[in-house]
XYZ file of N, CA and C in Angstrom:
690
model
N -92.433 184.004 30.757
C -91.014 183.639 30.856
C -90.172 184.770 30.280
N -89.439 185.446 31.133
C -88.612 186.570 30.701
C -87.238 186.049 30.252
N -86.864 186.442 29.054
C -85.637 185.934 28.438
C -84.729 187.100 28.071
N -83.455 186.989 28.429
C -82.428 187.922 27.970
C -81.459 187.145 27.094
N -81.243 187.650 25.890
C -80.303 187.045 24.954
C -79.144 188.003 24.753
N -77.940 187.512 24.958
C -76.722 188.288 24.711
C -76.058 187.742 23.457
N -75.819 188.591 22.466
C -75.182 188.120 21.239
C -73.823 188.780 21.040
N -72.944 188.026 20.371
C -71.608 188.519 20.061
C -71.274 188.295 18.603
N -70.012 188.428 18.280
C -69.567 188.417 16.886
C -69.917 187.137 16.159
N -70.040 186.021 16.888
C -70.303 184.746 16.242
C -71.625 184.677 15.520
N -72.622 185.443 15.969
C -73.920 185.376 15.304
C -73.878 186.082 13.955
N -73.025 187.106 13.835
C -72.937 187.850 12.579
C -71.874 187.308 11.643
N -70.969 186.499 12.166
C -69.909 185.945 11.317
C -70.496 185.127 10.173
N -71.610 184.443 10.429
C -72.231 183.637 9.382
C -72.848 184.475 8.274
N -73.031 185.766 8.532
C -73.512 186.677 7.496
C -72.360 187.282 6.701
N -71.143 186.989 7.118
C -69.980 187.540 6.432
C -69.367 188.736 7.116
N -69.810 189.056 8.327
C -69.215 190.156 9.088
C -67.982 189.613 9.796
N -66.791 190.140 9.526
C -65.586 189.604 10.167
C -65.634 189.781 11.678
N -65.143 188.780 12.399
C -64.955 188.945 13.833
C -63.737 189.838 14.054
N -63.543 190.287 15.286
C -62.404 191.148 15.570
C -61.171 190.354 15.946
N -61.389 189.258 16.677
C -60.251 188.447 17.092
C -60.027 187.308 16.104
N -58.905 186.620 16.245
C -58.616 185.475 15.384
C -57.703 185.853 14.232
N -57.200 184.843 13.536
C -56.214 185.084 12.475
C -56.755 185.906 11.313
N -58.061 185.844 11.067
C -58.658 186.614 9.980
C -59.510 187.766 10.501
N -59.372 188.090 11.769
C -60.204 189.122 12.368
C -59.757 190.534 11.998
N -60.615 191.472 12.348
C -60.338 192.868 12.007
C -59.136 193.435 12.755
N -58.817 192.828 13.918
C -57.653 193.335 14.644
C -56.349 192.895 13.982
N -56.413 191.892 13.104
C -55.192 191.437 12.436
C -54.649 192.580 11.581
N -53.433 192.996 11.863
C -52.850 194.127 11.133
C -53.162 195.465 11.751
N -53.980 195.495 12.805
C -54.315 196.751 13.496
C -54.120 196.543 14.993
N -53.412 197.445 15.612
C -53.334 197.396 17.073
C -54.629 197.930 17.657
N -55.164 197.221 18.655
C -56.385 197.681 19.305
C -56.218 199.104 19.803
N -55.042 199.398 20.333
C -54.796 200.736 20.881
C -54.900 201.816 19.814
N -54.670 201.434 18.542
C -54.667 202.428 17.468
C -56.057 202.719 16.924
N -56.939 201.719 16.898
C -58.231 201.922 16.234
C -59.434 201.736 17.154
N -59.228 201.396 18.416
C -60.371 201.128 19.292
C -60.188 201.715 20.685
N -59.521 202.852 20.760
C -59.378 203.559 22.032
C -59.481 205.054 21.779
N -59.929 205.831 22.767
C -59.938 207.287 22.610
C -58.541 207.837 22.333
N -57.508 207.246 22.937
C -56.145 207.731 22.705
C -55.728 207.507 21.256
N -56.125 206.362 20.682
C -55.814 206.096 19.284
C -56.482 207.100 18.371
N -57.714 207.455 18.683
C -58.434 208.444 17.884
C -57.772 209.814 17.987
N -57.379 210.191 19.184
C -56.726 211.492 19.366
C -55.397 211.546 18.617
N -54.689 210.416 18.562
C -53.374 210.389 17.915
C -53.472 210.430 16.400
N -54.476 209.753 15.826
C -54.600 209.701 14.364
C -56.066 209.550 13.995
N -56.850 210.612 14.108
C -58.291 210.498 13.853
C -58.616 210.056 12.428
N -57.809 210.486 11.447
C -58.112 210.105 10.066
C -58.021 208.595 9.876
N -57.017 207.967 10.469
C -56.872 206.523 10.340
C -58.046 205.795 10.992
N -58.481 206.285 12.133
C -59.596 205.648 12.836
C -60.894 205.847 12.058
N -61.128 207.057 11.572
C -62.334 207.311 10.785
C -62.361 206.447 9.531
N -61.217 206.316 8.874
C -61.147 205.486 7.669
C -61.448 204.028 7.993
N -60.952 203.535 9.115
C -61.187 202.152 9.532
C -62.683 201.892 9.703
N -63.385 202.780 10.403
C -64.803 202.569 10.658
C -65.668 202.924 9.455
N -65.221 203.861 8.635
C -65.952 204.125 7.385
C -65.979 202.873 6.516
N -64.852 202.172 6.457
C -64.796 200.931 5.671
C -65.714 199.876 6.258
N -65.759 199.774 7.583
C -66.656 198.804 8.223
C -68.115 199.152 7.934
N -68.445 200.450 7.969
C -69.823 200.879 7.712
C -70.230 200.575 6.269
N -69.354 200.863 5.320
C -69.668 200.575 3.920
C -69.858 199.084 3.686
N -69.112 198.263 4.426
C -69.189 196.810 4.237
C -70.541 196.244 4.653
N -71.287 196.962 5.476
C -72.590 196.461 5.906
C -73.554 196.304 4.738
N -73.329 197.072 3.672
C -74.228 196.996 2.520
C -74.157 195.635 1.832
N -73.096 194.894 2.060
C -72.903 193.625 1.354
C -73.295 192.415 2.202
N -73.831 192.632 3.402
C -74.218 191.511 4.263
C -75.695 191.619 4.623
N -76.275 190.521 5.052
C -77.693 190.477 5.393
C -77.891 189.614 6.629
N -78.992 189.819 7.353
C -79.286 188.965 8.511
C -79.368 187.495 8.109
N -78.953 186.632 9.023
C -79.030 185.205 8.756
C -80.154 184.563 9.585
N -80.224 183.251 9.526
C -81.322 182.538 10.179
C -81.368 182.777 11.687
N -80.218 182.985 12.309
C -80.195 183.230 13.758
C -80.816 184.587 14.093
N -80.445 185.626 13.341
C -81.057 186.943 13.565
C -82.567 186.878 13.361
N -82.972 186.213 12.287
C -84.399 186.145 11.962
C -85.172 185.352 13.020
N -84.552 184.311 13.560
C -85.227 183.508 14.583
C -85.476 184.327 15.844
N -84.519 185.147 16.243
C -84.707 185.988 17.431
C -85.797 187.024 17.200
N -85.868 187.575 15.987
C -86.937 188.518 15.674
C -88.295 187.813 15.716
N -88.326 186.575 15.228
C -89.568 185.799 15.276
C -89.987 185.545 16.724
N -89.021 185.237 17.587
C -89.331 185.012 18.993
C -89.904 186.276 19.625
N -89.311 187.419 19.314
C -89.850 188.673 19.844
C -91.270 188.899 19.352
N -91.527 188.563 18.090
C -92.879 188.710 17.568
C -93.893 187.864 18.319
N -93.433 186.743 18.877
C -94.331 185.839 19.600
C -94.501 186.207 21.069
N -93.422 186.680 21.713
C -93.502 186.916 23.168
C -93.332 188.378 23.545
N -93.083 189.236 22.563
C -93.033 190.669 22.814
C -91.928 191.079 23.762
N -92.273 191.940 24.723
C -91.290 192.524 25.628
C -90.725 191.540 26.641
N -91.201 190.301 26.629
C -90.604 189.299 27.505
C -89.206 188.911 27.026
N -88.865 189.309 25.798
C -87.532 189.054 25.248
C -86.776 190.367 25.116
N -85.559 190.410 25.638
C -84.646 191.526 25.414
C -83.384 190.973 24.778
N -83.009 191.509 23.623
C -81.753 191.139 22.979
C -80.728 192.226 23.280
N -79.614 191.817 23.840
C -78.490 192.709 24.119
C -77.358 192.273 23.204
N -76.918 193.150 22.317
C -75.858 192.751 21.404
C -74.591 193.552 21.643
N -73.467 192.846 21.560
C -72.170 193.494 21.614
C -71.727 193.933 20.219
N -72.489 193.547 19.199
C -72.123 193.837 17.821
C -72.507 195.256 17.438
N -71.703 195.862 16.590
C -71.989 197.227 16.137
C -72.637 197.233 14.760
N -72.875 196.053 14.170
C -73.605 196.005 12.910
C -75.102 196.168 13.180
N -75.892 196.239 12.097
C -77.333 196.471 12.234
C -78.157 195.256 11.809
N -77.589 194.067 11.901
C -78.280 192.894 11.400
C -79.482 192.504 12.249
N -79.403 192.676 13.566
C -80.586 192.431 14.395
C -81.711 193.380 14.009
N -81.375 194.647 13.802
C -82.379 195.646 13.439
C -83.040 195.273 12.117
N -82.226 194.926 11.141
C -82.771 194.598 9.819
C -83.575 193.306 9.828
N -83.265 192.415 10.764
C -84.049 191.180 10.879
C -85.415 191.430 11.500
N -85.554 192.564 12.222
C -86.833 192.896 12.814
C -86.860 192.989 14.324
N -85.715 192.796 15.003
C -85.684 192.950 16.462
C -85.871 194.420 16.830
N -86.713 194.677 17.812
C -86.985 196.048 18.244
C -86.657 196.259 19.722
N -86.882 195.247 20.540
C -86.524 195.355 21.958
C -85.057 194.958 22.080
N -84.201 195.911 21.748
C -82.789 195.631 21.438
C -81.904 196.717 22.014
N -80.805 196.312 22.628
C -79.807 197.259 23.132
C -78.480 196.979 22.447
N -77.930 197.996 21.773
C -76.582 197.915 21.212
C -75.613 198.443 22.276
N -75.119 197.566 23.126
C -74.333 198.050 24.263
C -72.984 198.629 23.839
N -72.482 198.256 22.676
C -71.201 198.795 22.199
C -71.368 199.792 21.061
N -72.585 200.326 20.914
C -72.821 201.336 19.893
C -73.177 200.739 18.547
N -73.239 201.619 17.529
C -73.692 201.200 16.206
C -72.858 201.873 15.123
N -72.454 201.089 14.152
C -71.699 201.646 13.022
C -72.517 202.668 12.251
N -73.821 202.459 12.166
C -74.656 203.366 11.398
C -75.240 204.483 12.252
N -74.471 204.870 13.256
C -74.715 206.103 14.001
C -73.379 206.821 14.168
N -73.461 208.139 14.253
C -72.290 208.943 14.592
C -72.522 209.552 15.971
N -71.459 210.009 16.572
C -71.581 210.690 17.861
C -70.837 212.001 17.780
N -71.500 213.074 18.197
C -70.893 214.399 18.129
C -70.160 214.695 19.428
N -68.885 215.022 19.304
C -68.093 215.339 20.486
C -68.397 216.730 21.020
N -69.142 217.530 20.263
C -69.503 218.875 20.715
C -70.800 218.876 21.513
N -71.833 218.188 21.000
C -73.143 218.252 21.666
C -73.646 216.889 22.125
N -72.900 215.828 21.867
C -73.225 214.465 22.279
C -74.448 213.902 21.565
N -74.841 214.491 20.431
C -75.908 213.906 19.623
C -75.427 212.572 19.044
N -76.387 211.674 18.769
C -76.061 210.371 18.190
C -76.945 210.142 16.964
N -76.717 210.902 15.896
C -77.591 210.783 14.729
C -77.335 209.505 13.953
N -78.384 209.013 13.277
C -78.189 207.920 12.329
C -77.252 208.404 11.232
N -76.383 207.500 10.757
C -75.364 207.921 9.786
C -75.073 206.794 8.801
N -75.208 207.093 7.533
C -74.972 206.102 6.485
C -73.655 206.318 5.750
N -73.213 207.570 5.636
C -72.049 207.889 4.823
C -70.745 207.819 5.599
N -69.707 208.385 4.996
C -68.392 208.412 5.621
C -68.276 209.586 6.592
N -67.329 209.465 7.507
C -67.030 210.537 8.458
C -65.670 211.168 8.197
N -64.876 210.582 7.292
C -63.507 211.023 7.074
C -63.438 212.474 6.589
N -64.491 212.952 5.900
C -64.494 214.322 5.378
C -64.994 215.342 6.384
N -65.230 214.912 7.612
C -65.639 215.802 8.704
C -66.941 216.544 8.393
N -68.029 215.812 8.132
C -69.319 216.467 7.900
C -69.825 217.141 9.168
N -70.772 218.035 8.979
C -71.321 218.771 10.118
C -72.323 217.925 10.895
N -72.375 218.124 12.180
C -73.382 217.495 13.024
C -74.747 218.072 12.656
N -75.749 217.247 12.408
C -77.068 217.777 12.050
C -77.747 218.539 13.174
N -77.276 218.381 14.415
C -77.893 219.120 15.521
C -77.208 220.458 15.759
N -75.882 220.450 15.914
C -75.198 221.688 16.322
C -74.364 222.315 15.217
N -74.110 221.596 14.144
C -73.363 222.159 13.030
C -71.858 222.047 13.134
N -71.352 221.548 14.257
C -69.908 221.411 14.399
C -69.396 220.196 13.608
N -68.137 220.262 13.207
C -67.523 219.161 12.470
C -66.737 218.270 13.439
N -67.455 217.667 14.376
C -66.807 216.878 15.424
C -67.483 215.520 15.583
N -67.857 214.908 14.473
C -68.487 213.596 14.517
C -67.447 212.485 14.511
N -67.649 211.492 15.338
C -66.831 210.287 15.387
C -67.775 209.094 15.303
N -67.264 207.889 15.088
C -68.146 206.716 15.109
C -68.812 206.550 16.468
N -70.069 206.162 16.459
C -70.767 205.900 17.716
C -70.520 204.450 18.127
N -69.250 204.171 18.350
C -68.794 202.848 18.753
C -68.102 202.992 20.101
N -68.439 202.110 21.029
C -67.833 202.161 22.355
C -66.444 201.537 22.287
N -65.447 202.354 22.529
C -64.066 201.879 22.478
C -63.619 201.378 23.848
N -62.500 200.655 23.866
C -61.946 200.178 25.127
C -61.673 201.372 26.047
N -62.120 201.249 27.283
C -61.970 202.329 28.242
C -63.187 203.220 28.336
N -64.178 203.033 27.441
C -65.397 203.825 27.477
C -66.546 203.007 28.070
N -67.586 203.705 28.514
C -68.708 203.053 29.173
C -69.725 202.544 28.142
N -70.040 201.254 28.157
C -71.077 200.744 27.251
C -72.432 201.409 27.511
N -73.307 201.298 26.541
C -74.644 201.880 26.648
C -75.597 200.931 27.358
N -76.566 201.510 28.057
C -77.688 200.760 28.596
C -77.382 199.834 29.750
N -76.296 200.079 30.488
C -75.888 199.113 31.515
C -76.927 198.932 32.613
N -77.569 200.008 33.030
C -78.574 199.876 34.094
C -79.748 199.024 33.636
N -80.230 199.297 32.440
C -81.360 198.523 31.918
C -80.977 197.059 31.716
N -79.764 196.827 31.214
C -79.317 195.451 30.997
C -79.245 194.698 32.315
N -78.626 195.307 33.314
C -78.470 194.624 34.602
C -79.823 194.317 35.224
N -80.747 195.260 35.147
C -82.080 195.014 35.699
C -82.756 193.848 34.995
N -82.588 193.772 33.672
C -83.207 192.682 32.921
C -82.562 191.346 33.242
N -81.242 191.318 33.366
C -80.536 190.068 33.680
C -80.934 189.553 35.062
N -81.022 190.448 36.024
C -81.402 190.053 37.383
C -82.819 189.485 37.414
N -83.700 190.026 36.577
C -85.106 189.639 36.621
C -85.466 188.501 35.670
N -84.530 188.064 34.811
C -84.904 187.099 33.769
C -85.035 185.686 34.325
N -85.793 184.881 33.596
C -85.932 183.464 33.914
C -84.945 182.612 33.123
N -84.597 183.106 31.920
C -83.658 182.400 31.054
C -82.665 183.421 30.503
N -81.382 183.081 30.585
C -80.329 183.911 30.001
C -79.615 183.078 28.948
N -79.501 183.634 27.737
C -78.917 182.906 26.616
C -77.762 183.708 26.037
N -76.619 183.068 25.894
C -75.436 183.673 25.291
C -75.211 183.041 23.927
N -75.148 183.886 22.884
C -75.033 183.380 21.516
C -73.813 183.989 20.832
N -72.891 183.142 20.419
C -71.788 183.591 19.579
C -70.846 184.583 20.219
N -70.600 184.447 21.506
C -69.685 185.365 22.182
C -68.644 184.589 22.974
N -67.438 185.116 22.990
C -66.322 184.423 23.644
C -66.381 184.500 25.159
N -67.135 185.454 25.682
C -67.191 185.615 27.126
C -65.930 186.205 27.715
N -65.187 186.978 26.910
C -63.922 187.541 27.375
C -63.997 189.029 27.696
N -65.025 189.713 27.199
C -65.093 191.166 27.345
C -66.115 191.528 28.415
N -65.666 192.237 29.426
C -66.567 192.687 30.492
C -67.072 194.081 30.154
N -68.280 194.433 30.650
C -69.095 193.723 31.643
C -69.929 192.571 31.099
N -70.047 192.437 29.768
C -70.932 191.402 29.215
C -70.569 190.008 29.714
N -69.269 189.751 29.880
C -68.825 188.423 30.289
C -69.337 188.031 31.674
N -69.724 189.001 32.483
C -70.202 188.705 33.824
C -71.690 188.441 33.929
N -72.420 188.591 32.828
C -73.874 188.486 32.918
C -74.357 187.068 33.195
N -73.652 186.053 32.699
C -74.106 184.692 32.969
C -74.041 184.397 34.462
N -72.978 184.838 35.120
C -72.868 184.627 36.562
C -73.950 185.389 37.316
N -74.242 186.620 36.857
C -75.275 187.422 37.508
C -76.637 186.766 37.343
N -76.930 186.322 36.134
C -78.220 185.667 35.895
C -78.351 184.399 36.736
N -77.294 183.596 36.783
C -77.327 182.358 37.560
C -77.516 182.636 39.044
N -76.878 183.693 39.529
C -76.982 184.034 40.948
C -78.414 184.379 41.347
N -79.203 184.873 40.389
C -80.597 185.221 40.678
C -81.570 184.151 40.201
N -81.038 182.972 39.909
C -81.894 181.822 39.669
C -82.295 181.557 38.240
N -81.733 182.259 37.285
C -82.100 182.027 35.892
C -81.467 180.747 35.360
N -82.130 180.129 34.420
C -81.534 179.032 33.662
C -80.639 179.655 32.602
N -79.428 179.129 32.446
C -78.467 179.732 31.528
C -78.154 178.781 30.373
N -78.096 179.353 29.172
C -77.906 178.568 27.955
C -76.826 179.217 27.104
N -75.923 178.411 26.564
C -74.929 178.914 25.628
C -75.104 178.234 24.273
N -75.173 179.056 23.222
C -75.217 178.587 21.841
C -74.017 179.214 21.144
N -73.000 178.409 20.905
C -71.737 178.976 20.435
C -71.031 177.970 19.530
N -70.218 178.482 18.632
C -69.488 177.600 17.726
C -68.583 176.658 18.503
N -67.935 177.200 19.535
C -67.128 176.408 20.445
C -67.479 176.798 21.871
N -67.490 175.865 22.806
C -67.818 176.212 24.187
C -66.845 177.245 24.743
N -67.386 178.196 25.475
C -66.522 179.175 26.137
C -66.114 178.618 27.498
N -65.398 179.416 28.259
C -64.919 178.971 29.569
C -65.346 179.985 30.622
N -66.664 180.075 30.884
C -67.145 181.069 31.839
C -66.781 180.712 33.269
N -66.782 181.707 34.124
C -66.517 181.468 35.546
C -67.600 180.571 36.133
N -68.838 180.831 35.751
C -69.962 180.000 36.174
C -70.435 179.201 34.965
N -70.384 177.868 34.996
C -70.782 177.057 33.838
C -72.249 177.269 33.463
N -72.544 177.164 32.189
C -73.921 177.242 31.720
C -74.669 175.960 32.085
N -75.971 176.099 32.312
C -76.802 174.913 32.559
C -76.906 174.051 31.305
N -76.909 174.705 30.154
C -77.079 174.002 28.878
C -76.141 174.655 27.873
N -75.113 173.949 27.432
C -74.144 174.486 26.474
C -74.196 173.658 25.197
N -74.503 174.317 24.070
C -74.612 173.634 22.787
C -73.609 174.230 21.817
N -72.862 173.370 21.148
C -71.825 173.828 20.222
C -72.292 173.619 18.786
N -72.062 174.644 17.973
C -72.431 174.555 16.571
C -72.677 175.931 15.991
N -73.131 175.976 14.751
C -73.395 177.235 14.060
C -74.649 177.897 14.617
N -74.552 179.211 14.801
C -75.710 179.953 15.305
C -76.900 179.803 14.370
N -76.637 179.756 13.064
C -77.721 179.655 12.099
C -78.540 178.396 12.235
N -77.982 177.371 12.853
C -78.713 176.132 13.110
C -79.213 176.063 14.548
N -78.361 176.439 15.498
C -78.706 176.303 16.915
C -79.813 177.255 17.346
N -79.740 178.500 16.900
C -80.699 179.495 17.394
C -82.121 179.205 16.923
N -82.352 178.935 15.635
C -83.723 178.585 15.241
C -84.267 177.362 15.981
N -83.413 176.369 16.210
C -83.863 175.173 16.928
C -84.247 175.509 18.367
N -83.437 176.351 19.017
C -83.754 176.754 20.391
C -85.042 177.578 20.435
N -85.225 178.465 19.484
C -86.455 179.266 19.427
C -87.674 178.354 19.280
N -87.572 177.343 18.446
C -88.683 176.402 18.294
C -88.999 175.717 19.616
N -87.968 175.373 20.382
C -88.190 174.747 21.698
C -88.942 175.689 22.635
N -88.514 176.960 22.646
C -89.160 177.937 23.517
C -90.619 178.105 23.129
N -90.890 178.242 21.837
C -92.272 178.450 21.401
C -93.141 177.235 21.678
N -92.540 176.049 21.626
C -93.307 174.828 21.890
C -93.705 174.708 23.348
N -92.964 175.374 24.231
C -93.250 175.321 25.663
C -94.338 176.290 26.087
N -94.731 177.202 25.196
C -95.709 178.223 25.572
C -97.134 177.717 25.364
């Protein structure tokens, strides 16, 4: 049984990672155009670097929760039959133990060099313009996919969604494309679709099974169901 799991901000919110939207989200007090677009970076790179440096430092104070750990446990049981695609730029899936994982919107703990396109792992700040470890230029930016940029791994993701037997959406609003279109794509190719979300979303194609509640409770329970069927 091939399973594709798509995760969004809701799965990490329970670990204390702020969501971007909502009254307490990271966009509150920041215009998206200023901190999440190439034009915003070109206009004020220091402000953008400072914004993401703060987000990167904040990762030290959060840890994977039961939902992240349950998905890692599922991968341990079924191996490559599970692909986790996350829209999140935190590293909580990685720290929980997921390995067959695509960060389609990039990673806070990576930098991207505008000179040579290297994507080195990065723990520190970028505001001081450190040198790229590959080419030596001081042109590192956050390796985060901004609005108007192409997400990572789209070909691999689409192939997996088309071929999967079960597609699961966890903690995502279903508002950001191309990720928002995956449930319809999976359904069109015959997959069973499942939503595990704090509140039901409003997809173009309804899920076969929609469950509302905390990811930390819903995801482990769903994983137990999957393992019991094997």
